Coordinates of C-alpha atoms and ligand atoms in Angstrom, one line a residue:
X1 CA 3.5 33.3 -22.5
X2 CA 4.8 32.6 -19.1
X3 CA 7.4 29.8 -19.3
X4 CA 8.1 27.3 -16.6
X5 CA 11.5 25.6 -16.5
X6 CA 11.1 21.9 -16.2
X7 CA 13.1 21.1 -13.0
X8 CA 14.6 17.6 -12.4
X9 CA 13.3 15.7 -9.4
X10 CA 15.3 13.9 -6.7
X11 CA 15.2 10.3 -5.4
X12 CA 12.6 11.1 -2.8
X13 CA 10.2 12.6 -5.3
X14 CA 10.9 9.6 -7.6
X15 CA 9.8 7.3 -4.7
X16 CA 6.6 9.2 -4.1
X17 CA 5.9 9.0 -7.9
X18 CA 6.5 5.3 -7.8
X19 CA 4.2 4.8 -4.8
X20 CA 1.4 6.8 -6.4
X21 CA 1.8 5.0 -9.7
X22 CA 1.2 1.7 -7.9
X23 CA -2.3 3.0 -6.9
X24 CA -3.2 3.6 -10.6
X25 CA -4.5 0.8 -12.6
X26 CA -4.6 0.4 -16.4
X27 CA -7.6 2.2 -17.9
X28 CA -7.7 4.9 -15.2
X29 CA -8.2 8.5 -15.9
X30 CA -5.6 10.6 -14.1
X31 CA -5.6 14.2 -13.0
X32 CA -1.9 15.4 -13.0
X33 CA -0.9 19.0 -12.3
X34 CA 2.2 21.1 -12.5
X35 CA 5.2 20.2 -10.4
X36 CA 8.0 17.7 -9.8
X37 CA 5.7 15.1 -8.1
X38 CA 3.5 15.0 -11.2
X39 CA 6.5 14.6 -13.5
X40 CA 7.6 11.7 -11.3
X41 CA 4.1 10.1 -11.4
X42 CA 4.0 10.5 -15.2
X43 CA 7.4 8.9 -15.6
X44 CA 6.2 5.8 -13.6
X45 CA 3.0 5.6 -15.7
X46 CA 4.8 5.0 -18.9
X47 CA 4.4 1.2 -18.7
X48 CA 0.6 1.4 -18.0
X49 CA -2.0 0.9 -20.6
X50 CA -5.1 2.7 -21.8
X51 CA -4.8 5.7 -19.5
X52 CA -6.7 8.9 -19.9
X53 CA -5.9 12.4 -18.7
X54 CA -8.5 14.9 -17.5
X55 CA -6.9 17.7 -15.5
X56 CA -7.1 21.4 -14.9
X57 CA -3.6 22.0 -16.1
X58 CA -1.5 20.2 -18.5
X59 CA 2.3 20.4 -18.2
X60 CA 5.5 19.0 -19.7
X61 CA 4.9 15.5 -18.4
X62 CA 2.2 15.2 -21.2
X63 CA 4.7 14.9 -24.0
X64 CA 6.7 11.9 -22.8
X65 CA 3.5 10.2 -21.5
X66 CA 1.9 10.5 -24.9
X67 CA 5.0 9.3 -26.7
X68 CA 5.2 6.2 -24.3
X69 CA 1.9 4.9 -25.7
X70 CA 0.3 4.7 -22.2
X71 CA -2.5 7.1 -23.2
X72 CA -5.4 5.5 -25.0
X73 CA -7.3 6.7 -28.0
X74 CA -10.6 6.4 -26.1
X75 CA -12.3 9.7 -26.7
X76 CA -15.4 9.0 -24.6
X77 CA -13.8 9.8 -21.3
X78 CA -14.9 13.4 -21.3
X79 CA -16.1 15.0 -24.5
X80 CA -13.3 15.0 -27.0
X81 CA -9.5 15.2 -26.8
X82 CA -7.2 12.6 -25.6
X83 CA -6.0 15.0 -23.0
X84 CA -8.7 17.2 -21.5
X85 CA -7.6 20.3 -19.5
X86 CA -8.4 23.9 -18.7
X87 CA -5.1 25.4 -19.4
X88 CA -1.5 24.7 -20.1
X89 CA 1.6 25.8 -18.1
X90 CA 5.1 24.7 -18.8
X91 CA 8.1 25.1 -21.2
X92 CA 8.2 26.7 -24.6
X93 CA 8.5 23.2 -26.0
X94 CA 5.2 22.2 -24.4
X95 CA 3.4 25.3 -25.8
X96 CA 4.7 24.4 -29.3
X97 CA 3.6 20.8 -28.8
X98 CA 0.1 21.7 -27.7
X99 CA -0.4 24.4 -30.3
X100 CA -3.1 23.2 -32.8
X101 CA -2.5 19.6 -31.6
X102 CA -5.9 17.8 -31.8
X103 CA -4.8 15.5 -29.0
X104 CA -5.6 18.3 -26.5
X105 CA -9.0 19.7 -25.8
X106 CA -9.6 22.6 -23.4
X107 CA -12.7 23.4 -21.3
X108 CA -13.5 26.3 -18.8
X109 CA -12.1 25.6 -15.4
X110 CA -15.6 26.1 -13.9
X111 CA -16.6 22.9 -15.8
X112 CA -13.5 20.8 -15.0
X113 CA -13.6 21.8 -11.3
X114 CA -17.2 20.8 -10.9
X115 CA -17.2 17.4 -9.1
X116 CA -20.7 16.7 -10.4
X117 CA -19.5 17.0 -14.0
X118 CA -16.2 15.1 -13.7
X119 CA -17.4 12.4 -11.3
X120 CA -19.0 10.5 -14.2
X121 CA -15.5 9.5 -15.4
X122 CA -14.8 6.0 -14.1
X123 CA -11.6 5.3 -12.2
X124 CA -10.8 8.9 -11.8
X125 CA -7.5 9.6 -10.0
X126 CA -7.2 13.0 -8.2
X127 CA -3.8 13.8 -6.8
X128 CA -3.3 16.7 -4.4
X129 CA 0.2 17.6 -3.4
X130 CA 0.5 19.4 0.0
X131 CA 3.1 20.7 2.3
X132 CA 1.9 19.2 5.6
X133 CA -0.9 16.9 6.8
X134 CA -2.2 16.1 10.3
X135 CA -2.1 12.6 11.7
X136 CA -5.8 11.9 11.0
X137 CA -5.2 12.7 7.3
X138 CA -8.0 15.2 7.3
X139 CA -6.3 18.6 7.5
X140 CA -3.6 19.9 5.2
X141 CA -1.4 22.9 4.5
X142 CA -1.1 23.7 0.9
X143 CA 2.1 25.0 -0.8
X144 CA 2.1 28.8 -1.1
X145 CA 2.3 28.4 -4.9
X146 CA -1.2 26.9 -4.8
X147 CA -2.6 30.4 -4.4
X148 CA -1.7 31.0 -8.0
X149 CA -3.4 29.8 -11.2
X150 CA -6.2 27.4 -10.3
X151 CA -5.3 27.2 -6.6
X152 CA -6.0 24.5 -4.1
X153 CA -9.8 24.8 -4.4
X154 CA -9.9 23.2 -7.8
X155 CA -7.6 20.4 -6.7
X156 CA -9.9 19.7 -3.8
X157 CA -12.9 19.8 -6.2
X158 CA -11.1 17.2 -8.3
X159 CA -10.4 15.1 -5.2
X160 CA -14.2 15.1 -4.4
X161 CA -14.9 14.0 -8.0
X162 CA -12.3 11.3 -7.7
X163 CA -13.8 10.0 -4.5
X164 CA -17.4 9.8 -5.8
X165 CA -16.4 8.5 -9.3
X166 CA -16.9 4.7 -9.6
X167 CA -13.6 3.1 -8.6
X168 CA -12.0 6.5 -8.2
X169 CA -9.2 7.4 -5.8
X170 CA -8.3 10.8 -4.2
X171 CA -4.6 10.8 -3.2
X172 CA -2.6 13.3 -1.1
X173 CA 1.1 13.4 -1.8
X174 CA 3.9 14.9 0.3
X175 CA 7.5 14.6 1.4
X176 CA 7.8 13.1 4.8
X177 CA 10.0 16.0 6.0
X178 CA 10.5 19.6 5.1
X179 CA 13.9 21.3 4.1
X180 CA 14.8 21.7 7.8
X181 CA 14.2 18.0 8.4
X182 CA 10.9 18.6 10.4
X183 CA 8.1 16.1 10.0
X184 CA 5.5 17.1 7.5
X185 CA 3.1 14.7 9.3
X186 CA 2.1 16.5 12.4
X187 CA -0.3 15.8 15.3
X188 CA -2.0 19.2 14.9
X189 CA -1.2 22.2 12.7
X190 CA -0.1 25.5 14.2
X191 CA -3.2 27.5 13.3
X192 CA -1.5 30.8 14.4
X193 CA 1.0 30.6 11.6
X194 CA -0.5 28.2 9.1
X195 CA -3.7 28.1 7.2
X196 CA -5.0 24.5 7.4
X197 CA -7.6 23.3 4.9
X198 CA -9.9 20.3 5.4
X199 CA -9.6 17.5 2.8
X200 CA -13.4 17.4 3.2
X201 CA -13.2 13.8 4.4
X202 CA -12.7 12.6 0.8
X203 CA -9.0 11.9 0.6
X204 CA -8.3 8.4 1.6
X205 CA -4.8 7.6 0.2
X206 CA -1.8 9.5 1.7
X207 CA 1.5 8.9 0.0
X208 CA 5.1 9.8 1.1
X209 CA 8.4 8.3 0.0
X210 CA 7.9 5.7 2.8
X211 CA 4.7 4.3 1.3
X212 CA 0.9 4.6 1.2
X213 CA -1.5 4.9 4.1
X214 CA -5.0 3.8 3.0
X215 CA -7.3 5.5 5.5
X216 CA -10.6 4.3 4.0
X217 CA -13.0 3.1 6.7
X218 CA -10.3 3.2 9.4
X219 CA -10.7 4.4 13.0
X220 CA -8.6 7.3 14.3
X221 CA -6.3 4.7 16.0
X222 CA -5.7 2.8 12.8
X223 CA -5.3 6.1 10.9
X224 CA -2.7 7.4 13.3
X225 CA -0.7 4.2 13.1
X226 CA -0.9 4.1 9.3
X227 CA 0.3 7.7 9.1
X228 CA 3.2 7.0 11.5
X229 CA 4.1 4.1 9.1
X230 CA 4.7 6.6 6.3
X231 CA 6.4 9.3 8.4
X232 CA 10.1 9.7 8.3
X233 CA 11.7 7.0 10.6
X234 CA 13.4 9.8 12.7
X235 CA 10.0 11.2 13.7
X236 CA 8.0 8.0 14.2
X237 CA 8.8 7.6 17.9
X238 CA 7.9 11.2 18.7
X239 CA 4.7 11.1 16.6
X240 CA 3.7 7.9 18.5
X241 CA 4.3 9.6 21.9
X242 CA 2.3 12.6 20.9
X243 CA -0.5 10.4 19.5
X244 CA -0.5 8.6 22.9
X245 CA -0.7 12.0 24.7
X246 CA -3.8 12.9 22.6
X247 CA -5.4 9.5 23.2
X248 CA -5.3 8.7 19.5
X249 CA -3.7 5.4 20.2
X250 CA -3.6 3.1 23.3
X251 CA -1.2 4.2 26.0
X252 CA 0.5 0.8 25.8
X253 CA 0.8 0.8 22.0
X254 CA 4.0 -0.9 20.8
X255 CA 5.7 0.7 17.9
X256 CA 9.3 -0.2 17.3
X257 CA 10.4 2.6 15.0
X258 CA 13.7 0.9 14.3
X259 CA 11.8 -2.1 13.0
X260 CA 9.3 -0.1 11.0
X261 CA 12.2 1.7 9.3
X262 CA 13.4 -1.7 8.0
X263 CA 10.0 -2.4 6.4
X264 CA 11.0 -4.4 3.3
X265 CA 8.9 -2.6 0.7
X266 CA 10.5 -4.5 -2.1
X267 CA 8.7 -7.6 -0.9
X268 CA 5.3 -6.1 -1.9
X269 CA 3.8 -7.9 -4.8
X270 CA 0.6 -9.0 -6.5
X271 CA -0.7 -12.3 -7.6
X272 CA -3.7 -13.5 -9.7
X273 CA -4.9 -16.9 -8.3
X274 CA -6.4 -19.7 -10.3
X275 CA -10.1 -18.5 -10.1
X276 CA -9.1 -14.9 -11.0
X277 CA -8.8 -13.7 -7.4
X278 CA -6.3 -10.8 -7.3
X279 CA -4.3 -10.5 -4.1
X280 CA -1.8 -8.0 -2.9
X281 CA 0.9 -9.4 -0.7
X282 CA 3.0 -7.2 1.6
X283 CA 4.9 -7.5 4.8
X284 CA 2.8 -7.0 7.9
X285 CA 2.7 -3.5 9.6
X286 CA 1.9 -2.4 13.1
X287 CA -1.1 -0.6 11.7
X288 CA -2.6 -4.0 10.6
X289 CA -3.6 -4.9 14.1
X290 CA -7.3 -4.3 13.7
X291 CA -7.5 -5.9 10.3
X292 CA -5.7 -8.9 11.7
X293 CA -8.1 -9.1 14.6
X294 CA -11.0 -9.1 12.2
X295 CA -9.3 -12.0 10.3
X296 CA -8.9 -13.9 13.6
X297 CA -12.6 -13.5 14.6
X298 CA -13.7 -14.8 11.2
X299 CA -12.2 -18.2 11.9
X300 CA -14.0 -21.3 13.0
X301 CA -12.9 -23.0 16.2
X302 CA -11.3 -25.7 14.2
X303 CA -9.1 -23.3 12.1
X304 CA -8.0 -21.6 15.3
X305 CA -7.1 -24.9 16.8
X306 CA -5.2 -25.9 13.7
X307 CA -3.2 -22.7 13.9
X308 CA -2.7 -22.3 17.7
X309 CA -3.0 -25.9 18.9
X310 CA -5.4 -24.7 21.6
X311 CA -8.9 -23.4 21.9
X312 CA -8.5 -19.6 21.5
X313 CA -11.8 -17.7 21.8
X314 CA -10.3 -14.2 22.0
X315 CA -7.4 -12.2 20.6
X316 CA -6.8 -9.2 22.8
X317 CA -5.0 -6.0 21.7
X318 CA -2.0 -6.8 23.9
X319 CA -1.4 -10.1 22.2
X320 CA -2.1 -9.0 18.6
X321 CA 0.0 -5.9 18.8
X322 CA 3.0 -8.0 19.6
X323 CA 2.1 -10.3 16.7
X324 CA 2.1 -7.4 14.2
X325 CA 5.1 -5.5 15.5
X326 CA 8.0 -7.5 14.0
X327 CA 11.6 -6.9 13.1
X328 CA 11.4 -8.3 9.6
X329 CA 14.6 -10.3 10.2
X330 CA 14.1 -13.0 12.9
X331 CA 10.4 -12.8 12.3
X332 CA 9.0 -12.1 8.9
X333 CA 5.2 -12.1 8.2
X334 CA 3.4 -11.3 5.0
X335 CA -0.3 -10.7 4.6
X336 CA -2.5 -11.2 1.6
X337 CA -5.0 -8.4 0.9
X338 CA -8.1 -8.3 -1.2
X339 CA -9.1 -4.9 -2.4
X340 CA -12.8 -4.2 -3.0
X341 CA -13.1 -0.6 -4.2
X342 CA -11.2 1.4 -1.6
X343 CA -11.7 -1.2 1.0
X344 CA -8.8 -3.5 2.0
X345 CA -9.2 -6.8 3.8
X346 CA -6.5 -9.0 5.1
X347 CA -7.5 -12.6 4.0
X348 CA -4.3 -14.5 4.9
X349 CA -1.1 -14.3 6.9
X350 CA 2.0 -16.4 6.6
X351 CA 5.1 -16.0 8.7
X352 CA 8.4 -17.5 9.7
X353 CA 10.0 -16.9 13.1
X354 CA 13.4 -17.9 14.4
X355 CA 13.4 -20.6 17.1
X356 CA 16.6 -20.8 19.1
X357 CA 15.9 -24.2 20.4
X358 CA 15.7 -25.9 17.0
X359 CA 17.9 -23.3 15.3
X360 CA 15.3 -23.2 12.5
X361 CA 12.6 -20.8 11.4
X362 CA 9.1 -21.9 12.3
X363 CA 6.5 -21.4 9.6
X364 CA 2.8 -20.9 10.2
X365 CA -0.2 -20.0 7.9
X366 CA -3.7 -18.9 8.2
X367 CA -6.2 -18.2 5.4
X368 CA -9.7 -16.8 5.8
X369 CA -12.1 -19.6 5.4
X370 CA -14.0 -17.8 2.6
X371 CA -10.7 -17.8 0.5
X372 CA -9.4 -21.3 1.3
X373 CA -8.8 -23.8 -1.5
X374 CA -7.8 -21.1 -4.0
X375 CA -4.0 -21.5 -3.7
X376 CA -3.4 -18.7 -1.3
X377 CA -1.3 -20.7 1.2
X378 CA 0.5 -22.5 -1.7
X379 CA 1.6 -19.1 -3.1
X380 CA 2.5 -17.7 0.3
X381 CA 4.6 -20.8 1.2
X382 CA 6.5 -20.5 -2.1
X383 CA 6.9 -16.8 -1.5
X384 CA 8.3 -17.2 2.1
X385 CA 10.6 -20.0 0.8
X386 CA 12.0 -17.8 -1.9
X387 CA 12.6 -14.9 0.6
X388 CA 14.2 -17.3 3.1
X389 CA 16.5 -18.8 0.4
X390 CA 17.5 -15.3 -0.8
X391 CA 18.4 -14.5 2.8
X392 CA 20.5 -17.6 3.3
X393 CA 18.1 -19.3 5.7
X394 CA 18.8 -23.1 5.8
X395 CA 15.9 -24.6 7.8
X396 CA 12.2 -24.2 8.1
X397 CA 10.3 -26.2 10.7
X398 CA 6.5 -26.6 11.0
X399 CA 4.2 -28.3 13.5
X400 CA 1.0 -29.7 11.9
X401 CA -1.8 -31.7 13.4
X402 CA -2.4 -35.0 11.5
X403 CA -6.0 -34.0 10.8
X404 CA -4.8 -30.8 9.0
X405 CA -4.8 -32.3 5.6
X406 CA -4.9 -29.0 3.7
X407 CA -1.7 -27.8 5.4
X408 CA 0.1 -31.1 4.8
X409 CA -1.0 -31.0 1.2
X410 CA 0.5 -27.5 0.7
X411 CA 3.8 -28.6 2.2
X412 CA 3.9 -31.8 0.2
X413 CA 3.3 -30.0 -3.1
X414 CA 6.5 -27.9 -2.6
X415 CA 9.8 -29.0 -4.1
X416 CA 11.6 -28.9 -0.8
X417 CA 13.2 -31.9 0.8
X418 CA 11.1 -32.6 3.9
X419 CA 11.8 -34.9 6.9
X420 CA 8.7 -35.8 8.9
X421 CA 8.6 -37.0 12.5
X422 CA 5.7 -37.5 15.0
X423 CA 5.9 -36.0 18.5
X424 CA 3.1 -36.3 21.0
X425 CA 0.1 -35.5 18.8
X426 CA 1.5 -33.5 15.9
X427 CA 3.8 -33.9 13.0
X428 CA 7.1 -32.0 13.0
X429 CA 8.3 -31.2 9.5
X430 CA 11.8 -30.1 8.8
X431 CA 12.4 -28.3 5.5
X432 CA 15.9 -28.4 4.1
X433 CA 16.1 -25.1 2.2
X434 CA 19.7 -25.6 1.3
X435 CA 18.7 -28.6 -0.8
X436 CA 15.7 -27.2 -2.6
X437 CA 14.8 -26.1 -6.0
X438 CA 12.4 -23.4 -5.2
X439 CA 9.9 -22.5 -7.8
X440 CA 11.1 -19.0 -8.2
X441 CA 8.8 -18.3 -11.1
X442 CA 5.8 -19.0 -8.8
X443 CA 6.9 -16.3 -6.4
X444 CA 7.7 -13.4 -8.7
X445 CA 8.5 -10.1 -7.0
X446 CA 7.9 -6.7 -8.6
Ligands
COA501 C1 -4.1 -24.9 5.9 C2 -4.5 -23.6 5.2 C3 -3.5 -22.5 5.5 C4 -4.5 -23.8 3.7 O1 -4.8 -22.6 3.0 P1 -5.4 -22.6 1.5 O2 -5.2 -21.3 0.9 O3 -6.7 -23.1 1.5 O4 -4.4 -23.6 0.8 P2 -4.3 -23.9 -0.8 O5 -5.5 -23.5 -1.5 O6 -3.0 -23.2 -1.3 O7 -4.0 -25.4 -0.9 C5 -4.8 -26.3 -0.2 C6 -4.6 -27.7 -0.8 O8 -5.1 -28.7 0.2 C7 -6.2 -29.4 -0.5 N1 -7.1 -29.7 0.6 C8 -8.0 -28.8 1.2 N2 -8.7 -29.5 2.1 C9 -8.2 -30.8 2.1 C10 -8.6 -32.0 2.8 N3 -9.5 -32.0 3.7 N4 -7.9 -33.1 2.5 C11 -7.0 -33.1 1.5 N5 -6.6 -32.1 0.8 C12 -7.2 -30.9 1.1 C13 -6.7 -28.5 -1.5 O9 -7.4 -29.2 -2.5 C14 -5.4 -27.8 -2.0 O10 -4.7 -28.7 -2.9 P3 -4.7 -28.4 -4.5 O11 -4.2 -27.1 -4.7 O12 -3.8 -29.5 -5.0 O13 -6.1 -28.6 -4.9 C15 -5.9 -23.2 5.6 O14 -6.8 -24.2 5.4 C16 -6.0 -22.6 7.0 O15 -5.9 -21.4 7.2 N6 -6.3 -23.5 7.9 C17 -6.4 -23.1 9.3 C18 -5.1 -22.7 10.0 C19 -4.0 -23.8 9.8 O16 -4.3 -24.9 9.7 N7 -2.8 -23.3 9.8 C20 -1.6 -24.2 9.7 C21 -0.8 -24.1 10.9 S1 0.9 -24.5 10.5

């Protein structure tokens, strides 16, 4: 038997594994392969519940994952074993573990690579690890090792199955840079020296150590910006300039690479609201511009007036791009996202921004009318308050029209000491964060 030494993985691969694991929900069926990225994913799946494994190749990650209790005893996922595969490749310890172990069941690769067979598994997760990807997320260069064993073709077949499976996800994973420090996200592949393969339009989640780009339903402009967001910070500026030269993004597109590199990923969290609505909360990104504009155009004139204190019929690219390109320090904005299948929709935004004149951070909120009254703004205000207190911010300030009873209610419900005054036609509220007992439980971070 050919033995494969189980190699340790570094911090970067660990981060990729963590990012991928956040895309995998309890109950999903995961297709892991051989390699360090898959070991890292498996290590981060140990706290999940009711997972299944259907894959071409089972490797050493299986032992720890089974021992962790994350794999369920649901035998209906495929036809039989808890772990369904075509073959096994790994260490001697793995071969001994698999030998005559009824947990494992093996099927011909032709069967397990057939998207029309595997697609019937619900919530199927296909992960393809590649060397390079182009900025549209459509064209990849595989590792040379992928010509061995099952090869890239079966991984792509599995990605197709994951995409057409109900609630499935096809994920591409890669390091943001190669060993020489060159970006693995490129504008175009060098076809003279490389052999690019199309991801057949099915792969929608691209993951590096810098995060996840969800390309589902996005325009080329949105895709390019989302891909730049997960590129190595040293290459983002250059990628943006090249994207401009290829007309993938507007010529005046702002992208402050320095700011994007400070993206506070640890502020990403999830919350279940009172009526069961699940929202994902994360800091805003430059690539959110189009989603934010869609949010803006959903609002009634009254909501816009409450937010901007003026009639505001349009939100041009020039204005919105400044709004979404923030430094995460003087200005911090978080968005609430609702996921429907692979679709993401921003349904709310909350921010604070430093105001020199008052020496305080001005807070402002907006929640999609379809989602108002569910506690979104209440949660976001608690969350911003917690972040501000952690960062040593002492004062928030807010300007609210007297008619805006919902906003006043959200503020009044908080445990912060508020001083209220009336100027011209709006209330000015001062929040003393130094004298507050923030409900830290209500704003739990991951
Ligand atoms: C103000 C706004 C952000 C609130 O968002 P939201 O997610 O609906 O807020 P929540 O659900 O967390 O809380 C709203 C509270 O106000 C109450 N409320 C709603 N409308 C109300 C009204 N007309 N009178 C009194 N209370 C009202 C709700 O019952 C709820 O209180 P409860 O949780 O005790 O039941 C949202 O309405 C909005 O986007 N408005 C337009 C933009 C805006 O006004 N921005 C503020 C600029 S600073």
